[in-house]
Coordinates of N, CA and C in Angstrom, one line a residue:
X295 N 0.8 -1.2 0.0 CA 0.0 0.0 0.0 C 0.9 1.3 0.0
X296 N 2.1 1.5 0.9 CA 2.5 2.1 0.9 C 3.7 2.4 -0.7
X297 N 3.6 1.6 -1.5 CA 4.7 1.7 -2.4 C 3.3 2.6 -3.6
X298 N 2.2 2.0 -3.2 CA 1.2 2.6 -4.5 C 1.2 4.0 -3.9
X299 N 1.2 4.5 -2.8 CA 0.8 5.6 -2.5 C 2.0 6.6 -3.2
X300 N 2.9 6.0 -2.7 CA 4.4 6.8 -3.0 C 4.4 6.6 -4.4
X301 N 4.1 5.5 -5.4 CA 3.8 5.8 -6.8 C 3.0 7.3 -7.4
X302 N 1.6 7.4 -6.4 CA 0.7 8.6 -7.1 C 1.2 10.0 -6.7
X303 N 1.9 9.6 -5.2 CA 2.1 11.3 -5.0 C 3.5 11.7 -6.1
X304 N 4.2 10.8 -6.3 CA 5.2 11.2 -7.2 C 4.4 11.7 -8.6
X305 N 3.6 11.2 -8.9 CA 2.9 11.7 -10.5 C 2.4 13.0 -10.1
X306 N 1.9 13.2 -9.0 CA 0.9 14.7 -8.6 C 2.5 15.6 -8.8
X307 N 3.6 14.8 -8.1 CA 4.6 15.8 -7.9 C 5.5 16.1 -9.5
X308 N 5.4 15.4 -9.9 CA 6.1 15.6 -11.5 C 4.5 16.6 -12.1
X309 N 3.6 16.4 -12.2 CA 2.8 17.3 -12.3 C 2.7 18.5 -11.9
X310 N 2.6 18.8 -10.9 CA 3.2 20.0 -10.5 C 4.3 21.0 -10.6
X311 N 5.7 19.9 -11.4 CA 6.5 20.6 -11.1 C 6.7 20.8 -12.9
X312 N 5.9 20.5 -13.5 CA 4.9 20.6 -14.8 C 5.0 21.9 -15.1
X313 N 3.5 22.0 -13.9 CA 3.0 23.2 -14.3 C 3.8 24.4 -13.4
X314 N 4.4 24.4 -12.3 CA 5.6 25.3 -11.9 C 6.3 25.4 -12.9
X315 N 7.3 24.8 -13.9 CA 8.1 24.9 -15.0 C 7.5 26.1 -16.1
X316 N 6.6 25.3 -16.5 CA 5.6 26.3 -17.1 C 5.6 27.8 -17.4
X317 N 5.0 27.6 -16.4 CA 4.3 29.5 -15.5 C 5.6 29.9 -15.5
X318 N 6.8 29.5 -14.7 CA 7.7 30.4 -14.8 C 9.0 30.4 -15.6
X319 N 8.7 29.5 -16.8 CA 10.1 29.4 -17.9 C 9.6 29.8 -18.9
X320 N 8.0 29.4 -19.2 CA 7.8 29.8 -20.9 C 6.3 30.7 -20.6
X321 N 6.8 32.0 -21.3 CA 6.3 33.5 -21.2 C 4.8 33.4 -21.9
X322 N 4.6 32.4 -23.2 CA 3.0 31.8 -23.5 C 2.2 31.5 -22.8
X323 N 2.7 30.6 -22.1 CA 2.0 29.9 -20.4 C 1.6 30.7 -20.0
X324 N 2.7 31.7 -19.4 CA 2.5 32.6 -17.9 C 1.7 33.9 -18.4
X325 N 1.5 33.6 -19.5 CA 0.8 35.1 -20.0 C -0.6 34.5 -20.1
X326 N -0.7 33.1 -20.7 CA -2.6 32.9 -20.7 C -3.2 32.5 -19.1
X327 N -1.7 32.2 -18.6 CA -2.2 32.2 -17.2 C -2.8 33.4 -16.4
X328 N -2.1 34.3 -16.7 CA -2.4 35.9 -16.1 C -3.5 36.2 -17.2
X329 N -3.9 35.7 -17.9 CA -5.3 36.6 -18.7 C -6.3 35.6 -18.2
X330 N -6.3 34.4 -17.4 CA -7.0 33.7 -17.4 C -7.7 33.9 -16.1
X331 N -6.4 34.4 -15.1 CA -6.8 35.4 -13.8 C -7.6 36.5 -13.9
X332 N -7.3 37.2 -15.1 CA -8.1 38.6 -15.0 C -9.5 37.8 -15.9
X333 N -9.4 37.1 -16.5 CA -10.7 37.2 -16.8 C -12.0 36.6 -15.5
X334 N -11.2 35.8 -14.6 CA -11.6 35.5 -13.7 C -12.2 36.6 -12.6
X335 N -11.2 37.6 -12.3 CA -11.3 38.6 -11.8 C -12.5 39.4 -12.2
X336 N -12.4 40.0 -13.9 CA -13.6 40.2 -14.6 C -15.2 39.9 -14.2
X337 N -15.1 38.5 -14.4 CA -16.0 37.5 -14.1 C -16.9 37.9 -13.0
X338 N -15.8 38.2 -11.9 CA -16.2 37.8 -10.4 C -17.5 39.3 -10.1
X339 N -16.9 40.3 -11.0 CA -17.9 41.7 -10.9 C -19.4 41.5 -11.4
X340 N -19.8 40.0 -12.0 CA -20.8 39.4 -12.7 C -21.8 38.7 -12.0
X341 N -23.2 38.7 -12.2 CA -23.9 37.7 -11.5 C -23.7 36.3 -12.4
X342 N -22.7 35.9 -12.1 CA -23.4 34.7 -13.6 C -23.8 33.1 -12.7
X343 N -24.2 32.7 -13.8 CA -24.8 31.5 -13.6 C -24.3 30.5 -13.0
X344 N -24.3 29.5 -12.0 CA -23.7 27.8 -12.4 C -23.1 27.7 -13.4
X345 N -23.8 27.4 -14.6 CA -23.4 27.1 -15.7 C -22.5 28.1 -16.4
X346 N -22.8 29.4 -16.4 CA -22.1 30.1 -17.2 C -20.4 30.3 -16.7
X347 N -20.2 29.6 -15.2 CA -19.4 30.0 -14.6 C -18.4 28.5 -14.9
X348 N -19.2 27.5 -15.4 CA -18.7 26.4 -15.7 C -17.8 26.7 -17.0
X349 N -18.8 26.9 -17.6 CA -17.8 27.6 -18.9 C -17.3 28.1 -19.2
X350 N -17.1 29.5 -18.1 CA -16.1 30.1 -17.7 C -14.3 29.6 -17.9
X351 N -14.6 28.5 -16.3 CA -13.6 27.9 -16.1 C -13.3 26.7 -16.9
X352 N -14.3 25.9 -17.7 CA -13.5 25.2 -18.6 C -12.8 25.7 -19.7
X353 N -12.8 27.0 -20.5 CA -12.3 27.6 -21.5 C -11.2 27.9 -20.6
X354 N -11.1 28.6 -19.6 CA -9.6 29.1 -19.3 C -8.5 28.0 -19.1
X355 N -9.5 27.2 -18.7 CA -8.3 25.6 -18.6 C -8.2 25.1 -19.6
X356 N -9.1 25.0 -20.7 CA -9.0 24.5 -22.5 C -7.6 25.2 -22.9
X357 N -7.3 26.6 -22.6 CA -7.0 27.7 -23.4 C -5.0 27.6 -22.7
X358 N -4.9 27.4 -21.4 CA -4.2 27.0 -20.6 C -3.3 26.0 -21.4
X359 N -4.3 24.9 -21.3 CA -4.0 23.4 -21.2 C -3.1 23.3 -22.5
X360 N -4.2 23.9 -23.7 CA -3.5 23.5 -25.1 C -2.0 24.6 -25.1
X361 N -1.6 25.6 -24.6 CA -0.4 26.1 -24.5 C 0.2 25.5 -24.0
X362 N 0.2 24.5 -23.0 CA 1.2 23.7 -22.6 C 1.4 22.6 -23.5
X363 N 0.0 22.6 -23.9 CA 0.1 21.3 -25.3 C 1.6 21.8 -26.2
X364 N 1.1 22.9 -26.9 CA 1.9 23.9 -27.9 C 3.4 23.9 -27.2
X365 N 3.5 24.2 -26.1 CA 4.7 24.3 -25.8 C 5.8 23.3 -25.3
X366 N 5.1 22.1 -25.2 CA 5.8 20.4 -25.5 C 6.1 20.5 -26.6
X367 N 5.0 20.1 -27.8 CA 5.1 20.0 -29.4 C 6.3 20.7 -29.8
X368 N 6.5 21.8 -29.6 CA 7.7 22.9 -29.7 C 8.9 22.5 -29.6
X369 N 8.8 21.8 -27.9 CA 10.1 21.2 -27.7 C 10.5 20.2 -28.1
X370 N 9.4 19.1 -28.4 CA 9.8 18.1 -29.2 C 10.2 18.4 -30.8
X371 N 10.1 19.5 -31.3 CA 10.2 19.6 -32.4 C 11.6 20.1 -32.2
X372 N 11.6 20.8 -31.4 CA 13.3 21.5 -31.4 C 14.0 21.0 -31.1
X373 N 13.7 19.4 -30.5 CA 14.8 18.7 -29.8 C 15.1 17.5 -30.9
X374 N 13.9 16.7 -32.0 CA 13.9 16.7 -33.4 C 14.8 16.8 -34.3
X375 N 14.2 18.2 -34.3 CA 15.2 19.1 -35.3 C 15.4 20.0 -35.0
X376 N 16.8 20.1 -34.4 CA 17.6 21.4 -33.8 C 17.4 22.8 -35.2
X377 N 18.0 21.7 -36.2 CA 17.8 23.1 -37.5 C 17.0 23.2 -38.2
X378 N 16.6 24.8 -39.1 CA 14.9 24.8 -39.5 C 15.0 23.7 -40.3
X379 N 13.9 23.7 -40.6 CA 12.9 22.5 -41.7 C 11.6 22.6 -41.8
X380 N 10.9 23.0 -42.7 CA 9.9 23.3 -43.3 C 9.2 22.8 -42.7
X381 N 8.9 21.7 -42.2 CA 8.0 20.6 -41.8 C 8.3 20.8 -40.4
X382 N 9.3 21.1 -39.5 CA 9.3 21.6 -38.3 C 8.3 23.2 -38.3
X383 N 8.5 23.9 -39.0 CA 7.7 25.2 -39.5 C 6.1 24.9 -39.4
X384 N 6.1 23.8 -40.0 CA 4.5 23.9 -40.0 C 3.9 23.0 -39.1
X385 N 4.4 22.5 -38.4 CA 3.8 21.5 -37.2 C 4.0 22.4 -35.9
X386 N 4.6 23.2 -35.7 CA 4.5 24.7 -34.9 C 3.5 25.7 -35.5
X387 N 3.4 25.6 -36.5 CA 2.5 27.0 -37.1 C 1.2 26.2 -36.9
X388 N 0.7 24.7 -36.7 CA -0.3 24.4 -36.6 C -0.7 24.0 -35.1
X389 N 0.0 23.9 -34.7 CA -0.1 24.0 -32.7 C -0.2 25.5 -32.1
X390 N 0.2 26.4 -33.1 CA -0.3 27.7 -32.6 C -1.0 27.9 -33.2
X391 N -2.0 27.8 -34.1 CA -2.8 28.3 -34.8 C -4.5 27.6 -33.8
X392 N -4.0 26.0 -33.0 CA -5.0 25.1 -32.3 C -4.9 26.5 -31.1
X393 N -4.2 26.9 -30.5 CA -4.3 27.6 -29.3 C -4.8 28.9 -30.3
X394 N -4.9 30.0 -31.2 CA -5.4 30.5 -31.6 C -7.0 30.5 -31.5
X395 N -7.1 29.5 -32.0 CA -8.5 29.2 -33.1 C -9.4 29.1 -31.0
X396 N -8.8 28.0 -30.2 CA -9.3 27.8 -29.0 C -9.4 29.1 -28.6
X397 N -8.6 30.0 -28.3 CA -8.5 31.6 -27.5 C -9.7 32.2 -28.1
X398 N -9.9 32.7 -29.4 CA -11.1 33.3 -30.2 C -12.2 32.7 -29.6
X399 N -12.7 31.8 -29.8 CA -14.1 31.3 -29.3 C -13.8 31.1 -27.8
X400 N -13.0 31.3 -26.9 CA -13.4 31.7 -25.2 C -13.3 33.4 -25.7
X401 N -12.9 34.0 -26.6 CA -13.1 35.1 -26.2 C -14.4 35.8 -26.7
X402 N -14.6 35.2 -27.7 CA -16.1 35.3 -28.4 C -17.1 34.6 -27.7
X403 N -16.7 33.7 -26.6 CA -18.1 33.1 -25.6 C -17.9 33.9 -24.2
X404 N -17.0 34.6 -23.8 CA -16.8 36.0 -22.9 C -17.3 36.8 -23.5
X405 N -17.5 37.3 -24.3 CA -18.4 38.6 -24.9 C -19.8 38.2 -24.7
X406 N -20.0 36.8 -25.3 CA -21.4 36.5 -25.6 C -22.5 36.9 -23.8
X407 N -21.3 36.1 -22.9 CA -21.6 35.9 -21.9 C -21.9 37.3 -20.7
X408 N -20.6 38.2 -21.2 CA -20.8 39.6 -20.5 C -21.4 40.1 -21.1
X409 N -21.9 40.5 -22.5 CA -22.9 41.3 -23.4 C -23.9 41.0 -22.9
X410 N -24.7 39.2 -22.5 CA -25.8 39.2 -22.1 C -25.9 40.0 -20.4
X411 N -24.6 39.8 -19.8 CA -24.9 40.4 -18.4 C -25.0 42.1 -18.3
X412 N -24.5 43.1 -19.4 CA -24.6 44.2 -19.5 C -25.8 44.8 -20.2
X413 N -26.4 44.0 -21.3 CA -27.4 44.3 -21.9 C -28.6 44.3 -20.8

């Protein structure tokens, strides 16, 4: 029992030291992290719903999550192929373009969402 326990808390701990890495080495992270705060913040001046607030926080974690996605992909690509290559070019231009396309629609379902609460 004791060897499983010390199995999971090591995963929680490589996990966390994940997302510690993260936040404070790569400036994409720590930046959707700090907008993900303020939109929270934002939020908080709002009556919103259960649900609206569900959605809330699953886009800011969607939006989060896939930067960290983007910013593995990156590394594996750079550690791949140290030198350019076309095909390293576009397998980065398409992991930013997924955190793109994800940010637009939380920020177009944040409008949707505050527009109904201002209107």
């Amino acid at each position: 029992m004791k060897s499983f326990l010390k199995k999971y808390v090591r995963k929680f701990y490589y996990a966390f030291s994940g997302l510690f890495h993260g936040i404070t080495h790569d400036a994409s992270i720590a930046l959707q992290c700090i907008l993900g705060i303020i939109a929270l913040a934002v939020f908080a001046f709002f009556d919103l719903t259960v649900t609206e607030w569900i959605v809330v926080i699953i886009l800011i974690a969607l939006v989060i999550t896939l930067e960290f996605v983007n910013s593995a992909v990156e590394h594996v690509v750079d550690f791949i192929s140290p030198n350019y290559h076309p095909q390293a070019k576009i397998i980065k231009d398409y992991m930013a373009a997924a955190v793109l396309v994800v940010s637009i629609a939380a920020g177009v379902i944040a409008c949707i969402i505050l527009g109904g609460k201002l209107l």
